[in-house]
Amino acid sequence: MAKYVYDFTEGNRNLKDLLGGKGANLAEMTNLGLPVPPGFTITTEACRHYLAEGALPEGLDREVEEHLRALEESMGKRLGQADDPLLVSVRSGAKFSMPGMMETVLNIGLNDESVHGLAKQAGGNDRFAWDSYRRLIQMFGKTVLGIDGDLFEDALDALKDGRQDTDLDAGELQRLVESYKGIVRDQTGDDFPADAREQMRMAVMAVFDSWNAPRAILYRRQERIPADLGTAVNICSMVFGNCGGDSGTGVAFTRDPGSGRQGIYGDYLQNAQGEDVVAGIRNTIPLQELERLDKRSYDELLSIMETLENHYRDLCDIEFTIERGKLWMLQTRVGKRTAGAAFRIATQLVDQGLITMDEAVTRVTGDQLARLMFPRFDAGADKRRIAKGMNASPGAAVGKAVFSSERAAELAAQGEDVILVRRETNPDDLSGMIAARGILTSRGGKTSHAAVVARGMGKTCVCGAEELDVDTAGRTFSAPGGVVVNEGDVISIDGTSGEIFLGEVPVVASAVVEYFEGAEPEDDLVKAVDRIMRHADGARRLGVRANADTPEDAARAVRFGAEGIGLCRTEHMFLGDRRQLVEDLVLAAGAEDRQAALDALEPLQKSDFVGIFQAMGDRPVTIRLIDPPLHEFLPDIVGLSVKVATGEATDKDRALLAAVKRLHEQNPMLGLRGVRLGLVIPGLFAMQVRAIAQAAKEVPGARPEIMIPLIAAVQELECVREEAAAILAEAGVGALIGTMVETPRAALTAGQVAEAAEFFSFGTNDLTQMAWGFSRDDVEASFFSRYLELGIFGVSPFETLDREGVGRLVAIATEEGRATRPDLKIGICGEHGGDPDSVHFCHDTGLDYVSCSPFRIPVARLEAGRAALSDTDSDTR
Ligand code: ADP
Ligand code: MG
Ligand code: MG
């Protein structure tokens, strides 16, 4: 019989799949003996069943009832009991944290009777009881009954009339409850449900449903969280931070999630409940001030934070509540952090003896490293600072100020850079936050919604810039000194310093890039990156090469740690002032003219290769012979046609137009390109091979590898190989001859192909196009977003290698190629070579190296190290 409910005493932190992160960690804290209000968790399995079948699984109601009885017994009160009610919260909690994306309902169990019982039990604190009741109706109305939350907000605002919520007295709150109940009746045609168990059951289903709320779907897509996990539900007995001045609620981090420094970081709000802190309804106070308000709770909190850090061996974030001087822990998890903090914290934990260097490498990601390589504002530039807020999420963002999510998404879709400016953000702003370059808010601290979500997304964010007066309706904000910024005006925000500038501030390379370029590590962050990179390099089994076509790129690649070039494209060598020669080649009337054109190209090609060989020293350089169709190098058909039509054309223009028309293809991706071109135009590949051989002779130590593109059959390769081998032999130059594996047929006949190839390099862009049968340029705009929405794939197969399909072709070709030729060298080139997930795939599949663009090389090195270290049976452990 399936078990769908776990008491907090039954779970532990390893059960995140089943209990969600919140439930697993509530259980872990309970078992550590920390003060957690008792409760239980309904599993994600129950959620998946509910979402698939549209009904709660059989037996769940009974199981919940049993756990609720046990809870009631231990608390000595019953849910919703009139004279002394047990109240609970019903809280979402998925495996991966999705801050604020799903629902939580507090104070379940209140109704017109039990509200009096609650007041009595709180020593006649009527205000507290009515405040709790109005919160229940508000949260329940919005999340469970689907009523527009503004209706409640507006009623509350009208009542407050400029005062703070804490200024409302019991009588006013009681009247508010009446008007809230009226809203429920108007909007749903029914009374607010008075039955406590009914409230709970409805809230559980609403939490399950919130898994599929649009903003949750959007967030998962952005964060690449699988769509089919479902959420757990935690039923937790209530503790109250809204009992008066000796109560309150707060959030804290065990270290600064921005810098990684140890210390006391957090926000506290007196006489408040739950969401109030992150929602920014009143200004919070820094956690340090709690020491003055309630020293005992403060000391206990600090000691718990230390316990948690040592236990989780990582930065933790914490949600807590103080009820009349008694501290309660309501949540903890290993906290999100900025990219820089991730590197700093990992090495700090090593120095504290809490983790090993191996673990430190697995604690950071290639994406985080990539973020550290983003440019920053030029310190020397002229800039006009208009205000300063909190440095919530680092980076340098420039864009037009916009004041709504819709506008942000609209302008971003037109290719504009925008900065989303809000008083504070809420979960409905997610689409705008995704679209924006950066986020600026005038309220809320480092734990506010904007800050937490931006850090999670790696987006630049400055929050709580209180000097700004933001008028979202009027689409404008003002700053001290009479500065006014209207929608569309360009601003620059610095998430590292918290500064806000008027206009566009120029950017410069990051310190981490300067380090990769060869600068000595100086600041803490760069030192941490240096230590982790060295350890990753020592651990990794995969080689890392670069895609580079010019001596400049090649030199940068070497500085960034490339061990060779995995893809040197020769296309660009046919562009620029060499177009003329290509035109001559295409228009050549006979063998003689053609040879003349090729002879003219050869020394130019040779000098290109000399430069690259010099930059690479004795590292291997894989040169791909010309790949794209020839017409790509000819003038545009429209321009030529116009010339001909208007009579301005020369004879040559007319001949070119004829050639362009002759070479025109319906499906150029599947047309005359790659090896086919080499086989159809005599002397073309031979010229390139000769240029390579001559260049190699000139540069001592050069290690060329010649790569034939787009073959589908071993016979194609054999034809080219024979000619190339003869040229190399004649020149007395040794070079491997190999092939791209980028057609499905080449992959499926790899055993044969390997007879003629000394190396394989997977061209996974083409392989993906041909395996799926769609071309990247055509599909990304037309239907990919729909496919992502439908979950046909969780992420574009052009971004992350599709393991099941394309990956299987790679695995087959690797295995069968090596069966023919055990020392076959195998790599991958194309964008996937610098994508973290794909690098792990290449490690798992046993490839020899990945090749990626120079800027991605550090990312690939780090991920290759992480892949090796998370390999349980690898020797490096
Ligand atoms: P989220 O996933 O959005 O953080 P939570 O389930 O953690 O939502 O609930 C939000 C806040 O509500 C918590 O941080 C806490 O302050 C408050 N809360 C939740 N359950 C309880 C409870 N049993 N007693 C008191 N406050 C609670
Ligand atoms: Mg929470
Ligand atoms: Mg290709």
mmCIF file with all atom_site columns, N, CA and C in Angstrom, residues 355-390:
data_model
loop_
_atom_site.group_PDB
_atom_site.id
_atom_site.type_symbol
_atom_site.label_atom_id
_atom_site.label_alt_id
_atom_site.label_comp_id
_atom_site.label_asym_id
_atom_site.label_entity_id
_atom_site.label_seq_id
_atom_site.pdbx_PDB_ins_code
_atom_site.Cartn_x
_atom_site.Cartn_y
_atom_site.Cartn_z
_atom_site.occupancy
_atom_site.B_iso_or_equiv
_atom_site.pdbx_formal_charge
_atom_site.auth_seq_id
_atom_site.auth_comp_id
_atom_site.auth_asym_id
_atom_site.auth_atom_id
_atom_site.pdbx_PDB_model_num
ATOM 1   N N  . ILE A 1 355 ? 34.567 20.843 3.879   1.00 0.00 ? 355 ILE A N  1
ATOM 2   C CA . ILE A 1 355 ? 34.459 20.044 2.646   1.00 0.00 ? 355 ILE A CA 1
ATOM 3   C C  . ILE A 1 355 ? 35.851 19.870 2.027   1.00 0.00 ? 355 ILE A C  1
ATOM 4   N N  . THR A 1 356 ? 35.965 18.916 1.096   1.00 0.00 ? 356 THR A N  1
ATOM 5   C CA . THR A 1 356 ? 37.238 18.699 0.403   1.00 0.00 ? 356 THR A CA 1
ATOM 6   C C  . THR A 1 356 ? 37.285 19.544 -0.874  1.00 0.00 ? 356 THR A C  1
ATOM 7   N N  . MET A 1 357 ? 38.451 19.649 -1.460  1.00 0.00 ? 357 MET A N  1
ATOM 8   C CA . MET A 1 357 ? 38.575 20.369 -2.738  1.00 0.00 ? 357 MET A CA 1
ATOM 9   C C  . MET A 1 357 ? 37.719 19.684 -3.807  1.00 0.00 ? 357 MET A C  1
ATOM 10  N N  . ASP A 1 358 ? 37.681 18.351 -3.795  1.00 0.00 ? 358 ASP A N  1
ATOM 11  C CA . ASP A 1 358 ? 36.826 17.643 -4.757  1.00 0.00 ? 358 ASP A CA 1
ATOM 12  C C  . ASP A 1 358 ? 35.386 18.141 -4.647  1.00 0.00 ? 358 ASP A C  1
ATOM 13  N N  . GLU A 1 359 ? 34.907 18.236 -3.420  1.00 0.00 ? 359 GLU A N  1
ATOM 14  C CA . GLU A 1 359 ? 33.528 18.710 -3.227  1.00 0.00 ? 359 GLU A CA 1
ATOM 15  C C  . GLU A 1 359 ? 33.398 20.167 -3.651  1.00 0.00 ? 359 GLU A C  1
ATOM 16  N N  . ALA A 1 360 ? 34.420 20.952 -3.367  1.00 0.00 ? 360 ALA A N  1
ATOM 17  C CA . ALA A 1 360 ? 34.360 22.368 -3.725  1.00 0.00 ? 360 ALA A CA 1
ATOM 18  C C  . ALA A 1 360 ? 34.116 22.522 -5.229  1.00 0.00 ? 360 ALA A C  1
ATOM 19  N N  . VAL A 1 361 ? 34.758 21.687 -6.025  1.00 0.00 ? 361 VAL A N  1
ATOM 20  C CA . VAL A 1 361 ? 34.579 21.775 -7.475  1.00 0.00 ? 361 VAL A CA 1
ATOM 21  C C  . VAL A 1 361 ? 33.141 21.441 -7.859  1.00 0.00 ? 361 VAL A C  1
ATOM 22  N N  . THR A 1 362 ? 32.551 20.489 -7.162  1.00 0.00 ? 362 THR A N  1
ATOM 23  C CA . THR A 1 362 ? 31.170 20.134 -7.513  1.00 0.00 ? 362 THR A CA 1
ATOM 24  C C  . THR A 1 362 ? 30.164 21.154 -6.973  1.00 0.00 ? 362 THR A C  1
ATOM 25  N N  . ARG A 1 363 ? 30.604 22.062 -6.100  1.00 0.00 ? 363 ARG A N  1
ATOM 26  C CA . ARG A 1 363 ? 29.691 23.058 -5.523  1.00 0.00 ? 363 ARG A CA 1
ATOM 27  C C  . ARG A 1 363 ? 29.509 24.287 -6.420  1.00 0.00 ? 363 ARG A C  1
ATOM 28  N N  . VAL A 1 364 ? 30.291 24.408 -7.464  1.00 0.00 ? 364 VAL A N  1
ATOM 29  C CA . VAL A 1 364 ? 30.135 25.542 -8.378  1.00 0.00 ? 364 VAL A CA 1
ATOM 30  C C  . VAL A 1 364 ? 29.782 24.996 -9.757  1.00 0.00 ? 364 VAL A C  1
ATOM 31  N N  . THR A 1 365 ? 29.249 25.866 -10.608 1.00 0.00 ? 365 THR A N  1
ATOM 32  C CA . THR A 1 365 ? 28.836 25.377 -11.921 1.00 0.00 ? 365 THR A CA 1
ATOM 33  C C  . THR A 1 365 ? 29.460 26.215 -13.033 1.00 0.00 ? 365 THR A C  1
ATOM 34  N N  . GLY A 1 366 ? 29.453 25.632 -14.212 1.00 0.00 ? 366 GLY A N  1
ATOM 35  C CA . GLY A 1 366 ? 29.948 26.346 -15.375 1.00 0.00 ? 366 GLY A CA 1
ATOM 36  C C  . GLY A 1 366 ? 29.122 27.588 -15.665 1.00 0.00 ? 366 GLY A C  1
ATOM 37  N N  . ASP A 1 367 ? 27.815 27.508 -15.410 1.00 0.00 ? 367 ASP A N  1
ATOM 38  C CA . ASP A 1 367 ? 26.972 28.688 -15.627 1.00 0.00 ? 367 ASP A CA 1
ATOM 39  C C  . ASP A 1 367 ? 27.401 29.824 -14.710 1.00 0.00 ? 367 ASP A C  1
ATOM 40  N N  . GLN A 1 368 ? 27.714 29.479 -13.471 1.00 0.00 ? 368 GLN A N  1
ATOM 41  C CA . GLN A 1 368 ? 28.161 30.522 -12.537 1.00 0.00 ? 368 GLN A CA 1
ATOM 42  C C  . GLN A 1 368 ? 29.480 31.124 -13.008 1.00 0.00 ? 368 GLN A C  1
ATOM 43  N N  . LEU A 1 369 ? 30.373 30.268 -13.475 1.00 0.00 ? 369 LEU A N  1
ATOM 44  C CA . LEU A 1 369 ? 31.648 30.785 -13.968 1.00 0.00 ? 369 LEU A CA 1
ATOM 45  C C  . LEU A 1 369 ? 31.413 31.716 -15.158 1.00 0.00 ? 369 LEU A C  1
ATOM 46  N N  . ALA A 1 370 ? 30.519 31.296 -16.043 1.00 0.00 ? 370 ALA A N  1
ATOM 47  C CA . ALA A 1 370 ? 30.217 32.122 -17.220 1.00 0.00 ? 370 ALA A CA 1
ATOM 48  C C  . ALA A 1 370 ? 29.713 33.495 -16.784 1.00 0.00 ? 370 ALA A C  1
ATOM 49  N N  . ARG A 1 371 ? 28.908 33.527 -15.716 1.00 0.00 ? 371 ARG A N  1
ATOM 50  C CA . ARG A 1 371 ? 28.390 34.801 -15.223 1.00 0.00 ? 371 ARG A CA 1
ATOM 51  C C  . ARG A 1 371 ? 29.506 35.711 -14.734 1.00 0.00 ? 371 ARG A C  1
ATOM 52  N N  . LEU A 1 372 ? 30.521 35.094 -14.142 1.00 0.00 ? 372 LEU A N  1
ATOM 53  C CA . LEU A 1 372 ? 31.632 35.903 -13.623 1.00 0.00 ? 372 LEU A CA 1
ATOM 54  C C  . LEU A 1 372 ? 32.468 36.477 -14.756 1.00 0.00 ? 372 LEU A C  1
ATOM 55  N N  . MET A 1 373 ? 32.247 35.963 -15.953 1.00 0.00 ? 373 MET A N  1
ATOM 56  C CA . MET A 1 373 ? 33.020 36.456 -17.088 1.00 0.00 ? 373 MET A CA 1
ATOM 57  C C  . MET A 1 373 ? 32.295 37.586 -17.824 1.00 0.00 ? 373 MET A C  1
ATOM 58  N N  . PHE A 1 374 ? 31.093 37.913 -17.360 1.00 0.00 ? 374 PHE A N  1
ATOM 59  C CA . PHE A 1 374 ? 30.394 39.042 -17.967 1.00 0.00 ? 374 PHE A CA 1
ATOM 60  C C  . PHE A 1 374 ? 31.153 40.334 -17.683 1.00 0.00 ? 374 PHE A C  1
ATOM 61  N N  . PRO A 1 375 ? 31.041 41.296 -18.572 1.00 0.00 ? 375 PRO A N  1
ATOM 62  C CA . PRO A 1 375 ? 31.714 42.572 -18.355 1.00 0.00 ? 375 PRO A CA 1
ATOM 63  C C  . PRO A 1 375 ? 31.169 43.326 -17.143 1.00 0.00 ? 375 PRO A C  1
ATOM 64  N N  . ARG A 1 376 ? 31.921 44.294 -16.661 1.00 0.00 ? 376 ARG A N  1
ATOM 65  C CA . ARG A 1 376 ? 31.463 45.172 -15.568 1.00 0.00 ? 376 ARG A CA 1
ATOM 66  C C  . ARG A 1 376 ? 31.625 46.621 -16.035 1.00 0.00 ? 376 ARG A C  1
ATOM 67  N N  . PHE A 1 377 ? 31.066 47.543 -15.254 1.00 0.00 ? 377 PHE A N  1
ATOM 68  C CA . PHE A 1 377 ? 31.171 48.939 -15.665 1.00 0.00 ? 377 PHE A CA 1
ATOM 69  C C  . PHE A 1 377 ? 32.611 49.425 -15.561 1.00 0.00 ? 377 PHE A C  1
ATOM 70  N N  . ASP A 1 378 ? 32.961 50.273 -16.480 1.00 0.00 ? 378 ASP A N  1
ATOM 71  C CA . ASP A 1 378 ? 34.295 50.856 -16.519 1.00 0.00 ? 378 ASP A CA 1
ATOM 72  C C  . ASP A 1 378 ? 34.431 51.878 -15.380 1.00 0.00 ? 378 ASP A C  1
ATOM 73  N N  . ALA A 1 379 ? 35.347 51.583 -14.444 1.00 0.00 ? 379 ALA A N  1
ATOM 74  C CA . ALA A 1 379 ? 35.480 52.442 -13.263 1.00 0.00 ? 379 ALA A CA 1
ATOM 75  C C  . ALA A 1 379 ? 35.937 53.846 -13.658 1.00 0.00 ? 379 ALA A C  1
ATOM 76  N N  . GLY A 1 380 ? 36.669 53.936 -14.776 1.00 0.00 ? 380 GLY A N  1
ATOM 77  C CA . GLY A 1 380 ? 37.209 55.229 -15.179 1.00 0.00 ? 380 GLY A CA 1
ATOM 78  C C  . GLY A 1 380 ? 36.256 56.069 -16.009 1.00 0.00 ? 380 GLY A C  1
ATOM 79  N N  . ALA A 1 381 ? 35.105 55.505 -16.352 1.00 0.00 ? 381 ALA A N  1
ATOM 80  C CA . ALA A 1 381 ? 34.213 56.225 -17.268 1.00 0.00 ? 381 ALA A CA 1
ATOM 81  C C  . ALA A 1 381 ? 33.514 57.379 -16.553 1.00 0.00 ? 381 ALA A C  1
ATOM 82  N N  . ASP A 1 382 ? 33.126 58.352 -17.332 1.00 0.00 ? 382 ASP A N  1
ATOM 83  C CA . ASP A 1 382 ? 32.315 59.452 -16.814 1.00 0.00 ? 382 ASP A CA 1
ATOM 84  C C  . ASP A 1 382 ? 30.936 58.900 -16.551 1.00 0.00 ? 382 ASP A C  1
ATOM 85  N N  . LYS A 1 383 ? 30.451 59.024 -15.337 1.00 0.00 ? 383 LYS A N  1
ATOM 86  C CA . LYS A 1 383 ? 29.086 58.557 -15.148 1.00 0.00 ? 383 LYS A CA 1
ATOM 87  C C  . LYS A 1 383 ? 28.350 59.432 -14.149 1.00 0.00 ? 383 LYS A C  1
ATOM 88  N N  . ARG A 1 384 ? 27.038 59.449 -14.315 1.00 0.00 ? 384 ARG A N  1
ATOM 89  C CA . ARG A 1 384 ? 26.240 60.292 -13.443 1.00 0.00 ? 384 ARG A CA 1
ATOM 90  C C  . ARG A 1 384 ? 25.421 59.397 -12.531 1.00 0.00 ? 384 ARG A C  1
ATOM 91  N N  . ARG A 1 385 ? 25.869 59.302 -11.275 1.00 0.00 ? 385 ARG A N  1
ATOM 92  C CA . ARG A 1 385 ? 25.179 58.456 -10.315 1.00 0.00 ? 385 ARG A CA 1
ATOM 93  C C  . ARG A 1 385 ? 23.977 59.185 -9.766  1.00 0.00 ? 385 ARG A C  1
ATOM 94  N N  . ILE A 1 386 ? 22.816 58.525 -9.793  1.00 0.00 ? 386 ILE A N  1
ATOM 95  C CA . ILE A 1 386 ? 21.625 59.220 -9.315  1.00 0.00 ? 386 ILE A CA 1
ATOM 96  C C  . ILE A 1 386 ? 21.113 58.656 -7.994  1.00 0.00 ? 386 ILE A C  1
ATOM 97  N N  . ALA A 1 387 ? 21.510 57.442 -7.661  1.00 0.00 ? 387 ALA A N  1
ATOM 98  C CA . ALA A 1 387 ? 21.062 56.876 -6.380  1.00 0.00 ? 387 ALA A CA 1
ATOM 99  C C  . ALA A 1 387 ? 21.836 55.601 -6.122  1.00 0.00 ? 387 ALA A C  1
ATOM 100 N N  . LYS A 1 388 ? 21.656 55.069 -4.922  1.00 0.00 ? 388 LYS A N  1
ATOM 101 C CA . LYS A 1 388 ? 22.313 53.808 -4.582  1.00 0.00 ? 388 LYS A CA 1
ATOM 102 C C  . LYS A 1 388 ? 21.320 52.963 -3.807  1.00 0.00 ? 388 LYS A C  1
ATOM 103 N N  . GLY A 1 389 ? 21.228 51.689 -4.196  1.00 0.00 ? 389 GLY A N  1
ATOM 104 C CA . GLY A 1 389 ? 20.366 50.757 -3.472  1.00 0.00 ? 389 GLY A CA 1
ATOM 105 C C  . GLY A 1 389 ? 21.201 49.602 -2.961  1.00 0.00 ? 389 GLY A C  1
ATOM 106 N N  . MET A 1 390 ? 20.559 48.475 -2.731  1.00 0.00 ? 390 MET A N  1
ATOM 107 C CA . MET A 1 390 ? 21.303 47.314 -2.256  1.00 0.00 ? 390 MET A CA 1
ATOM 108 C C  . MET A 1 390 ? 21.804 46.483 -3.422  1.00 0.00 ? 390 MET A C  1
#
